[in-house]
Coordinates of C-alpha atoms in Angstrom, one line a residue:
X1 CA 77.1 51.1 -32.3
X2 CA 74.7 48.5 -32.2
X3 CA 71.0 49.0 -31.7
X4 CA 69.5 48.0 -28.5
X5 CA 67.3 45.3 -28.4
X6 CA 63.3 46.1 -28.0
X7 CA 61.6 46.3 -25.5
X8 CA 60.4 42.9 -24.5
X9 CA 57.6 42.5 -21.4
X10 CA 56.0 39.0 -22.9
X11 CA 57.6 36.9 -19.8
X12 CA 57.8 39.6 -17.3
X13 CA 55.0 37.9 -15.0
X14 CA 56.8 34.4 -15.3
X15 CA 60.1 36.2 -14.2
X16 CA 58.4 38.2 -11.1
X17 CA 56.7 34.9 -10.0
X18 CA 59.9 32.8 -9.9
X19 CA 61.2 36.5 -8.3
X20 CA 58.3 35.7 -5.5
X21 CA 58.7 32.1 -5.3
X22 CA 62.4 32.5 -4.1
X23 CA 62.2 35.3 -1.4
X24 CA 59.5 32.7 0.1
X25 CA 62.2 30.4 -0.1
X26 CA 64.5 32.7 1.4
X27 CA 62.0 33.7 4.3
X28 CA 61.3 29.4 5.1
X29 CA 65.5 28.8 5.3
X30 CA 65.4 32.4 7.0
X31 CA 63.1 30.7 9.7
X32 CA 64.7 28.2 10.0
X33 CA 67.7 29.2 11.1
X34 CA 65.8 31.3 13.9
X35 CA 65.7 28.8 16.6
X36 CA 69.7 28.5 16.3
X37 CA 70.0 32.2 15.9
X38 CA 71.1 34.5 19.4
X39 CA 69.3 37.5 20.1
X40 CA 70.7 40.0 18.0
X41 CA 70.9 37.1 15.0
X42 CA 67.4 36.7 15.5
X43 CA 66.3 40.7 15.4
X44 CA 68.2 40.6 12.1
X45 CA 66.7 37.7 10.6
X46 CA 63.3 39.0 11.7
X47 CA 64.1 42.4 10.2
X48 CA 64.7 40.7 7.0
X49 CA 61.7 38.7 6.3
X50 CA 59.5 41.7 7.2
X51 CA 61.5 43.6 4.2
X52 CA 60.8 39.9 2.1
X53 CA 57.4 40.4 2.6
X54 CA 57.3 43.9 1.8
X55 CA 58.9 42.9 -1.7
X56 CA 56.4 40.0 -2.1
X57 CA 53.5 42.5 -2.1
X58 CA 55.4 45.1 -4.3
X59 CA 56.2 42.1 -6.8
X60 CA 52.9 41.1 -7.0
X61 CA 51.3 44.0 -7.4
X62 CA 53.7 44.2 -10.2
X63 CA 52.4 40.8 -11.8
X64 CA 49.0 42.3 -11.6
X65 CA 50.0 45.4 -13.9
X66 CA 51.4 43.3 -15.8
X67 CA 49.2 40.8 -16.4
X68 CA 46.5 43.4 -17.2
X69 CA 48.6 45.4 -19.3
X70 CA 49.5 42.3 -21.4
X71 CA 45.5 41.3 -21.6
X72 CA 44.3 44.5 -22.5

């Protein structure tokens, strides 16, 4: 059995940003799509980004451990 590759953190905040920058993406074409959406549609969509954003925070909170545990 082979072994398993280390550990390696050294481009985690590079991956989380790109991670970031395409659920903002997702929550722009998301809102875009609103003003074709019906009511229930709509909730949904709503419902979603809220959850995006949600993500977005935890993600960058995440970059900042990161960061800091990579500059320490």
């Amino acid at each position: 059995m082979p072994n398993p590759k280390p550990d390696d953190r050294s481009d985690n905040v590079e991956k989380l940003q790109e991670m970031v920058d395409n659920t903002l993406e997702n929550i722009e074409a998301a809102e875009e799509t609103l003003q074709f959406a019906d009511g229930e549609e709509k909730q949904q969509i709503i419902n979603k980004n809220k959850r995006r954003e949600e993500s977005i925070q935890a993600m960058r909170n995440e970059i900042k451990d990161e960061y800091r545990d990579q500059h320490q």
